[in-house]
Amino acid sequence: MMVSRVLATTILAIVIAAYFNAYFNESVREVRTVLGKAYKSKPYEFRVSEDGALVRFEVYGMMPDNTWKSVEFEVFDPNEQYLFTLSRELWTETGRDSEGFWRESQGNLDFEIRLAEAGIYSVVLHESNGPHSYAPSKKKDFRFKVTELRGDAAAFLVLLFILVPIALLCGVIVFKHIEMHNKYGSSEDSYDLNFKPVGWLLALYSVLLIFAYFLAQNDSDADIDYHRKAAYKKHLAVDRHMREHSLSSAGYRTRSGVGGK
């Protein structure tokens, strides 16, 4: 049966795509998660080993009920020049309605972006606390880390979104065929469970996987217009006033923090 062969070939492609998706999503080196309060008065430095490498910024926070905190990460390049700002509001809200008690929260940020130049980058943190400042500070702090990824796994993720529905559809067809055969088939009927891959389909999947692999490995070192990216990237902004200052400039040292733009 042709469908069973398509199913087997698609499952093989899914396994390969899932492996490389996980591989390229890993950090090139071990990075420790640190407390935000440890870097309120000093820059956090991280290393980018290749031009155009993909970097992931991750924030984790736990806020007391009905409180919030605004967090900003100002990123400076190896020449101490301002690049962009990442922002996130950490919050927890609770209440009670006709269905009973409810709680909603937002306590994380996972943002990926390419950095055009290899070197040591700096992140400066700013935060603004919301109501109930009397809550224990350890519960209102956040953790973060910045990691350089092995590559951009987006192409493999797209492949998985395409391949998984194909496999599910083929699986349903095969299951229905087996069910009908068991119910109405005779001894003269034979159900072909030959899982020999379909050659042309295997070749197509191989080309797609190889193409995705090279896309994931490609580190574009072209200049990046972060101001343009900020127009359609949530949590990303470029402070035009900050672009005039470097990390060590007097203009930067007098910056008041969140809300001081």
PDB file of N, CA, C and O in Angstrom, residues 190-234:
ATOM      1  N   SER A 190      -5.165  -9.471   0.754  1.00  0.00           N
ATOM      2  CA  SER A 190      -3.899  -9.301   1.465  1.00  0.00           C
ATOM      3  C   SER A 190      -3.615  -7.821   1.612  1.00  0.00           C
ATOM      4  O   SER A 190      -3.745  -7.063   0.651  1.00  0.00           O
ATOM      5  N   TYR A 191      -3.269  -7.432   2.817  1.00  0.00           N
ATOM      6  CA  TYR A 191      -2.965  -6.028   3.076  1.00  0.00           C
ATOM      7  C   TYR A 191      -1.463  -5.836   3.039  1.00  0.00           C
ATOM      8  O   TYR A 191      -0.716  -6.505   3.755  1.00  0.00           O
ATOM      9  N   ASP A 192      -1.024  -4.931   2.182  1.00  0.00           N
ATOM     10  CA  ASP A 192       0.412  -4.704   1.983  1.00  0.00           C
ATOM     11  C   ASP A 192       0.959  -3.819   3.087  1.00  0.00           C
ATOM     12  O   ASP A 192       0.663  -2.631   3.153  1.00  0.00           O
ATOM     13  N   LEU A 193       1.754  -4.403   3.975  1.00  0.00           N
ATOM     14  CA  LEU A 193       2.405  -3.637   5.034  1.00  0.00           C
ATOM     15  C   LEU A 193       3.888  -3.461   4.727  1.00  0.00           C
ATOM     16  O   LEU A 193       4.725  -3.474   5.613  1.00  0.00           O
ATOM     17  N   ASN A 194       4.188  -3.332   3.484  1.00  0.00           N
ATOM     18  CA  ASN A 194       5.575  -3.135   3.070  1.00  0.00           C
ATOM     19  C   ASN A 194       5.961  -1.678   3.322  1.00  0.00           C
ATOM     20  O   ASN A 194       5.433  -0.762   2.698  1.00  0.00           O
ATOM     21  N   PHE A 195       6.887  -1.445   4.267  1.00  0.00           N
ATOM     22  CA  PHE A 195       7.264  -0.091   4.645  1.00  0.00           C
ATOM     23  C   PHE A 195       8.517   0.376   3.907  1.00  0.00           C
ATOM     24  O   PHE A 195       9.236   1.238   4.375  1.00  0.00           O
ATOM     25  N   LYS A 196       8.796  -0.210   2.774  1.00  0.00           N
ATOM     26  CA  LYS A 196       9.911   0.264   1.971  1.00  0.00           C
ATOM     27  C   LYS A 196       9.631   1.712   1.566  1.00  0.00           C
ATOM     28  O   LYS A 196       8.574   2.032   1.046  1.00  0.00           O
ATOM     29  N   PRO A 197      10.573   2.632   1.836  1.00  0.00           N
ATOM     30  CA  PRO A 197      10.326   4.057   1.559  1.00  0.00           C
ATOM     31  C   PRO A 197      10.023   4.319   0.099  1.00  0.00           C
ATOM     32  O   PRO A 197      10.482   3.619  -0.799  1.00  0.00           O
ATOM     33  N   VAL A 198       9.239   5.345  -0.137  1.00  0.00           N
ATOM     34  CA  VAL A 198       8.954   5.794  -1.494  1.00  0.00           C
ATOM     35  C   VAL A 198      10.161   6.612  -1.946  1.00  0.00           C
ATOM     36  O   VAL A 198      10.481   7.644  -1.367  1.00  0.00           O
ATOM     37  N   GLY A 199      10.827   6.169  -3.006  1.00  0.00           N
ATOM     38  CA  GLY A 199      12.091   6.774  -3.417  1.00  0.00           C
ATOM     39  C   GLY A 199      12.000   8.251  -3.717  1.00  0.00           C
ATOM     40  O   GLY A 199      12.799   9.057  -3.247  1.00  0.00           O
ATOM     41  N   TRP A 200      11.003   8.662  -4.507  1.00  0.00           N
ATOM     42  CA  TRP A 200      10.886  10.062  -4.899  1.00  0.00           C
ATOM     43  C   TRP A 200      10.573  10.957  -3.712  1.00  0.00           C
ATOM     44  O   TRP A 200      11.048  12.093  -3.617  1.00  0.00           O
ATOM     45  N   LEU A 201       9.767  10.433  -2.783  1.00  0.00           N
ATOM     46  CA  LEU A 201       9.405  11.225  -1.601  1.00  0.00           C
ATOM     47  C   LEU A 201      10.599  11.346  -0.661  1.00  0.00           C
ATOM     48  O   LEU A 201      10.846  12.415  -0.072  1.00  0.00           O
ATOM     49  N   LEU A 202      11.359  10.268  -0.536  1.00  0.00           N
ATOM     50  CA  LEU A 202      12.559  10.300   0.285  1.00  0.00           C
ATOM     51  C   LEU A 202      13.566  11.309  -0.264  1.00  0.00           C
ATOM     52  O   LEU A 202      14.204  12.053   0.496  1.00  0.00           O
ATOM     53  N   ALA A 203      13.677  11.372  -1.586  1.00  0.00           N
ATOM     54  CA  ALA A 203      14.583  12.338  -2.214  1.00  0.00           C
ATOM     55  C   ALA A 203      14.121  13.773  -1.940  1.00  0.00           C
ATOM     56  O   ALA A 203      14.937  14.661  -1.639  1.00  0.00           O
ATOM     57  N   LEU A 204      12.805  14.011  -2.031  1.00  0.00           N
ATOM     58  CA  LEU A 204      12.266  15.353  -1.770  1.00  0.00           C
ATOM     59  C   LEU A 204      12.527  15.769  -0.327  1.00  0.00           C
ATOM     60  O   LEU A 204      13.000  16.887  -0.064  1.00  0.00           O
ATOM     61  N   TYR A 205      12.238  14.867   0.619  1.00  0.00           N
ATOM     62  CA  TYR A 205      12.473  15.184   2.025  1.00  0.00           C
ATOM     63  C   TYR A 205      13.962  15.424   2.294  1.00  0.00           C
ATOM     64  O   TYR A 205      14.335  16.292   3.088  1.00  0.00           O
ATOM     65  N   SER A 206      14.818  14.660   1.630  1.00  0.00           N
ATOM     66  CA  SER A 206      16.262  14.826   1.818  1.00  0.00           C
ATOM     67  C   SER A 206      16.710  16.212   1.372  1.00  0.00           C
ATOM     68  O   SER A 206      17.499  16.878   2.059  1.00  0.00           O
ATOM     69  N   VAL A 207      16.199  16.663   0.229  1.00  0.00           N
ATOM     70  CA  VAL A 207      16.549  17.995  -0.272  1.00  0.00           C
ATOM     71  C   VAL A 207      16.071  19.071   0.706  1.00  0.00           C
ATOM     72  O   VAL A 207      16.807  20.021   1.017  1.00  0.00           O
ATOM     73  N   LEU A 208      14.846  18.944   1.213  1.00  0.00           N
ATOM     74  CA  LEU A 208      14.300  19.929   2.157  1.00  0.00           C
ATOM     75  C   LEU A 208      15.102  19.959   3.453  1.00  0.00           C
ATOM     76  O   LEU A 208      15.390  21.033   3.994  1.00  0.00           O
ATOM     77  N   LEU A 209      15.492  18.785   3.949  1.00  0.00           N
ATOM     78  CA  LEU A 209      16.250  18.721   5.196  1.00  0.00           C
ATOM     79  C   LEU A 209      17.655  19.303   5.025  1.00  0.00           C
ATOM     80  O   LEU A 209      18.159  20.014   5.906  1.00  0.00           O
ATOM     81  N   ILE A 210      18.283  19.014   3.888  1.00  0.00           N
ATOM     82  CA  ILE A 210      19.617  19.570   3.629  1.00  0.00           C
ATOM     83  C   ILE A 210      19.536  21.093   3.492  1.00  0.00           C
ATOM     84  O   ILE A 210      20.380  21.826   4.024  1.00  0.00           O
ATOM     85  N   PHE A 211      18.515  21.576   2.792  1.00  0.00           N
ATOM     86  CA  PHE A 211      18.327  23.019   2.630  1.00  0.00           C
ATOM     87  C   PHE A 211      18.117  23.688   3.991  1.00  0.00           C
ATOM     88  O   PHE A 211      18.705  24.742   4.285  1.00  0.00           O
ATOM     89  N   ALA A 212      17.283  23.077   4.852  1.00  0.00           N
ATOM     90  CA  ALA A 212      17.035  23.621   6.186  1.00  0.00           C
ATOM     91  C   ALA A 212      18.303  23.613   7.033  1.00  0.00           C
ATOM     92  O   ALA A 212      18.554  24.531   7.821  1.00  0.00           O
ATOM     93  N   TYR A 213      19.122  22.587   6.851  1.00  0.00           N
ATOM     94  CA  TYR A 213      20.385  22.483   7.608  1.00  0.00           C
ATOM     95  C   TYR A 213      21.324  23.634   7.256  1.00  0.00           C
ATOM     96  O   TYR A 213      21.904  24.268   8.152  1.00  0.00           O
ATOM     97  N   PHE A 214      21.448  23.936   5.981  1.00  0.00           N
ATOM     98  CA  PHE A 214      22.333  25.031   5.580  1.00  0.00           C
ATOM     99  C   PHE A 214      21.757  26.388   5.984  1.00  0.00           C
ATOM    100  O   PHE A 214      22.508  27.308   6.330  1.00  0.00           O
ATOM    101  N   LEU A 215      20.434  26.533   5.973  1.00  0.00           N
ATOM    102  CA  LEU A 215      19.821  27.767   6.458  1.00  0.00           C
ATOM    103  C   LEU A 215      20.116  27.965   7.939  1.00  0.00           C
ATOM    104  O   LEU A 215      20.410  29.081   8.390  1.00  0.00           O
ATOM    105  N   ALA A 216      20.030  26.889   8.706  1.00  0.00           N
ATOM    106  CA  ALA A 216      20.259  26.979  10.148  1.00  0.00           C
ATOM    107  C   ALA A 216      21.705  27.344  10.461  1.00  0.00           C
ATOM    108  O   ALA A 216      21.995  28.034  11.435  1.00  0.00           O
ATOM    109  N   GLN A 217      22.628  26.874   9.639  1.00  0.00           N
ATOM    110  CA  GLN A 217      24.046  27.136   9.867  1.00  0.00           C
ATOM    111  C   GLN A 217      24.488  28.506   9.393  1.00  0.00           C
ATOM    112  O   GLN A 217      25.539  29.003   9.804  1.00  0.00           O
ATOM    113  N   ASN A 218      23.700  29.120   8.533  1.00  0.00           N
ATOM    114  CA  ASN A 218      24.108  30.386   7.939  1.00  0.00           C
ATOM    115  C   ASN A 218      24.058  31.512   8.964  1.00  0.00           C
ATOM    116  O   ASN A 218      23.012  31.822   9.519  1.00  0.00           O
ATOM    117  N   ASP A 219      25.212  32.124   9.228  1.00  0.00           N
ATOM    118  CA  ASP A 219      25.309  33.268  10.139  1.00  0.00           C
ATOM    119  C   ASP A 219      25.509  34.529   9.303  1.00  0.00           C
ATOM    120  O   ASP A 219      26.602  34.781   8.801  1.00  0.00           O
ATOM    121  N   SER A 220      24.450  35.289   9.120  1.00  0.00           N
ATOM    122  CA  SER A 220      24.529  36.495   8.316  1.00  0.00           C
ATOM    123  C   SER A 220      25.255  37.584   9.094  1.00  0.00           C
ATOM    124  O   SER A 220      24.848  37.963  10.197  1.00  0.00           O
ATOM    125  N   ASP A 221      26.367  38.073   8.528  1.00  0.00           N
ATOM    126  CA  ASP A 221      27.120  39.119   9.201  1.00  0.00           C
ATOM    127  C   ASP A 221      26.842  40.498   8.597  1.00  0.00           C
ATOM    128  O   ASP A 221      27.609  41.437   8.786  1.00  0.00           O
ATOM    129  N   ALA A 222      25.736  40.612   7.865  1.00  0.00           N
ATOM    130  CA  ALA A 222      25.362  41.909   7.295  1.00  0.00           C
ATOM    131  C   ALA A 222      24.928  42.851   8.407  1.00  0.00           C
ATOM    132  O   ALA A 222      24.489  42.431   9.476  1.00  0.00           O
ATOM    133  N   ASP A 223      25.084  44.145   8.149  1.00  0.00           N
ATOM    134  CA  ASP A 223      24.637  45.136   9.122  1.00  0.00           C
ATOM    135  C   ASP A 223      23.143  44.966   9.376  1.00  0.00           C
ATOM    136  O   ASP A 223      22.366  44.724   8.448  1.00  0.00           O
ATOM    137  N   ILE A 224      22.741  45.109  10.629  1.00  0.00           N
ATOM    138  CA  ILE A 224      21.354  44.890  11.007  1.00  0.00           C
ATOM    139  C   ILE A 224      20.724  46.214  11.410  1.00  0.00           C
ATOM    140  O   ILE A 224      21.273  46.948  12.236  1.00  0.00           O
ATOM    141  N   ASP A 225      19.597  46.532  10.812  1.00  0.00           N
ATOM    142  CA  ASP A 225      18.867  47.757  11.147  1.00  0.00           C
ATOM    143  C   ASP A 225      17.887  47.430  12.274  1.00  0.00           C
ATOM    144  O   ASP A 225      16.756  47.004  12.032  1.00  0.00           O
ATOM    145  N   TYR A 226      18.343  47.606  13.510  1.00  0.00           N
ATOM    146  CA  TYR A 226      17.501  47.263  14.654  1.00  0.00           C
ATOM    147  C   TYR A 226      16.298  48.194  14.773  1.00  0.00           C
ATOM    148  O   TYR A 226      15.247  47.788  15.288  1.00  0.00           O
ATOM    149  N   HIS A 227      16.453  49.402  14.294  1.00  0.00           N
ATOM    150  CA  HIS A 227      15.321  50.338  14.339  1.00  0.00           C
ATOM    151  C   HIS A 227      14.185  49.832  13.462  1.00  0.00           C
ATOM    152  O   HIS A 227      13.010  49.906  13.833  1.00  0.00           O
ATOM    153  N   ARG A 228      14.535  49.301  12.292  1.00  0.00           N
ATOM    154  CA  ARG A 228      13.500  48.742  11.419  1.00  0.00           C
ATOM    155  C   ARG A 228      12.907  47.476  12.022  1.00  0.00           C
ATOM    156  O   ARG A 228      11.697  47.250  11.951  1.00  0.00           O
ATOM    157  N   LYS A 229      13.752  46.627  12.608  1.00  0.00           N
ATOM    158  CA  LYS A 229      13.253  45.404  13.242  1.00  0.00           C
ATOM    159  C   LYS A 229      12.271  45.724  14.367  1.00  0.00           C
ATOM    160  O   LYS A 229      11.305  45.003  14.597  1.00  0.00           O
ATOM    161  N   ALA A 230      12.544  46.821  15.088  1.00  0.00           N
ATOM    162  CA  ALA A 230      11.694  47.188  16.222  1.00  0.00           C
ATOM    163  C   ALA A 230      10.271  47.517  15.793  1.00  0.00           C
ATOM    164  O   ALA A 230       9.345  47.465  16.606  1.00  0.00           O
ATOM    165  N   ALA A 231      10.091  47.846  14.508  1.00  0.00           N
ATOM    166  CA  ALA A 231       8.757  48.206  14.023  1.00  0.00           C
ATOM    167  C   ALA A 231       7.803  47.020  14.023  1.00  0.00           C
ATOM    168  O   ALA A 231       6.585  47.199  14.102  1.00  0.00           O
ATOM    169  N   TYR A 232       8.351  45.802  13.940  1.00  0.00           N
ATOM    170  CA  TYR A 232       7.464  44.629  13.900  1.00  0.00           C
ATOM    171  C   TYR A 232       7.867  43.532  14.881  1.00  0.00           C
ATOM    172  O   TYR A 232       7.291  42.449  14.862  1.00  0.00           O
ATOM    173  N   LYS A 233       8.841  43.817  15.751  1.00  0.00           N
ATOM    174  CA  LYS A 233       9.239  42.851  16.766  1.00  0.00           C
ATOM    175  C   LYS A 233       8.722  43.285  18.135  1.00  0.00           C
ATOM    176  O   LYS A 233       9.094  44.343  18.652  1.00  0.00           O
ATOM    177  N   LYS A 234       7.870  42.478  18.711  1.00  0.00           N
ATOM    178  CA  LYS A 234       7.366  42.774  20.042  1.00  0.00           C
ATOM    179  C   LYS A 234       8.514  42.692  21.049  1.00  0.00           C
ATOM    180  O   LYS A 234       9.401  41.854  20.910  1.00  0.00           O
TER     181      LYS A 234
END
